[in-house]
Amino acid sequence: MSLVAEAFASQVAGKVPFIHVGNQVVSELGPIVQFVKAKGHSLSDGLDEVQKAEMKAYMELVNNMLLTAELYLQWCDEATVGEITHSRYGYPYPWPLNHILAYQKQWEVKRKMKAIGWGNKTLDQVLEDVDQCCQALSQRLGTQPYFFNKQPTELDALVFGHLFTILTTQLINDELSEKVKNYSNLLAFCRRIEQNYFEDKERVPLRLA
Amino acid sequence: MVQELLFHQAGASLPTPALHVALQQQPRDENGAGRGRALPGYQRSQGRQDGGPLRAQVLGRRLGASVCPLRVSGGSGDVPILTSEDNIVSQPAKILNFLRKQKYNADYQLSAKQGADTLAYIALLEEKLLPAVLHTFWVENDNYFNVTKPWFASRIPFPLSLILPGRMSKRALNRILLTKGEPPLYHLKEVEAQIYRDAKECLNLLSNRLGTSQFFFGDIPTTLDAYVFGFLAPLYKVHFPKVQLQEHLKQLTNLCRFCDDILSCYFRLSFAGFSPAGQDIVDANLQKLTQLVNKESNLIEKMDDNLRQSPQLPPRKLPTLKLTTADEESNSFQPLSP
């Protein structure tokens, strides 16, 4: 799918990630998981109650820390906003819509940050939070191939999604990806999933130079 | 989030507490008919309504620091506040860091994986349970106007008592809508349904995780226990008109038992219904009474001594002695007359 078409489709769905199945569009992780479950596939069937609770808790941790940090870096850090985010976000739209929508999105994100208490955080504090989160994930993963030993679950998918994005997106400063690179088992984890599930050559390979 | 550290016994040694935990006391609301009684020392938070002050108070108890009533802190307006000598530390994250630097750490014995679990569960609480708790306290009209607002307003001096509760309510609503009210949920009602569903699920997960053990990681309380207690205790104990989340919590007996355990261990004095300030007054009265009794007994002893001494004087002095004895007696009786 070309970039423009993807952007258009994401506007229809309202949120990324989304899947387009037949004539249905399902967006966001929660509904996608439920949709797939309704079709008869579920990754977390083999877990008991306590493990499911743990999985949910870790997914919330990732959402809380990593997602918010990514949003912060993209929209609240002035340097990044000016150089990268505005142009990337406004790309599909003609002038002046690209500017207006970008500013509107920035205002929305800043409002949300303020509501949850991240409005006054400096970039260093945010990076420290990311570090803490990665440390927790790294400790949970340990030496296992996946978070719940042999089989990948939704948590693995979520973590992979975030870490891969962080590692492969070019930003002005590389501090965020440096924080992740400190944890070798997380890197190995990302590599492993990439090799197992994303064999096709079109993908941007994980450059860990 | 509110942070509180339950001091770990075997870990660092406890120096003389220079730590003076300044918290706000919640006196019993005269009209409240014991609304706050079951929950001792519920502190109002001028900053964010998130159970933090309760946790800070448990911390204070554990460290043996004196908990004193605090005037309205004009400073940052943030509770919980930890005052130590010259430092004033105001936010939960900073309080935790500060205490860690002083070598107080409740998670000393946890393994790395358990530490990671703590972070994850705290994130779960913040995401799933906090919106519903905020809603129950601050947004639900019945609860807000009948319970929360009078409670808080009774402790805030006059001009602010009109403004602050309203502001906190708006802030809570804002937070809920901004974090949860994304499309396709546009209406507050739908958001409400979603957040209560999430909160009930979260409570179920916590109950599953706690199981039958006393605390979340065995027998020793840790930071996670403090966090969970800070969220659950107000929900459990405060009497609300609209109680759906409270009902759900009461069905999870192990969580209720968990709250009661901590309340009885760490809030023993207050649990009987006295606020610590009240207890101090009782102590002062007791002291005064003891002093009076001691004074009286001293006087009686002196009198006894005088009486005993008088017959031991040599007999030839008896005639004069009688006089003196009488004098002495009359003298010794004098203090008793008034």
PDB file of C-alpha atoms in Angstrom, chain B residues 306 310 313-314 317-332:
ATOM      1  CA  ASN B 306       6.117  14.211 110.590  1.00  0.00           C
ATOM      2  CA  SER B 310       7.230  13.312 116.733  1.00  0.00           C
ATOM      3  CA  LEU B 313      11.757  12.968 120.639  1.00  0.00           C
ATOM      4  CA  PRO B 314      13.159  12.517 124.262  1.00  0.00           C
ATOM      5  CA  LYS B 317      10.804  17.499 126.398  1.00  0.00           C
ATOM      6  CA  LEU B 318       7.360  16.137 126.430  1.00  0.00           C
ATOM      7  CA  PRO B 319       5.537  19.107 127.895  1.00  0.00           C
ATOM      8  CA  THR B 320       7.115  21.438 125.410  1.00  0.00           C
ATOM      9  CA  LEU B 321       6.927  18.641 122.931  1.00  0.00           C
ATOM     10  CA  LYS B 322       3.244  18.424 123.325  1.00  0.00           C
ATOM     11  CA  LEU B 323       3.035  21.968 122.358  1.00  0.00           C
ATOM     12  CA  THR B 324       5.440  21.513 119.570  1.00  0.00           C
ATOM     13  CA  THR B 325       3.772  18.346 118.577  1.00  0.00           C
ATOM     14  CA  ALA B 326       0.504  20.106 118.556  1.00  0.00           C
ATOM     15  CA  ASP B 327       2.180  22.920 116.725  1.00  0.00           C
ATOM     16  CA  GLU B 328       3.822  20.553 114.389  1.00  0.00           C
ATOM     17  CA  GLU B 329       0.662  18.747 113.844  1.00  0.00           C
ATOM     18  CA  SER B 330      -1.212  21.886 113.300  1.00  0.00           C
ATOM     19  CA  ASN B 331       1.555  23.011 111.028  1.00  0.00           C
ATOM     20  CA  SER B 332       1.542  19.808 109.194  1.00  0.00           C
TER      21      SER B 332
END
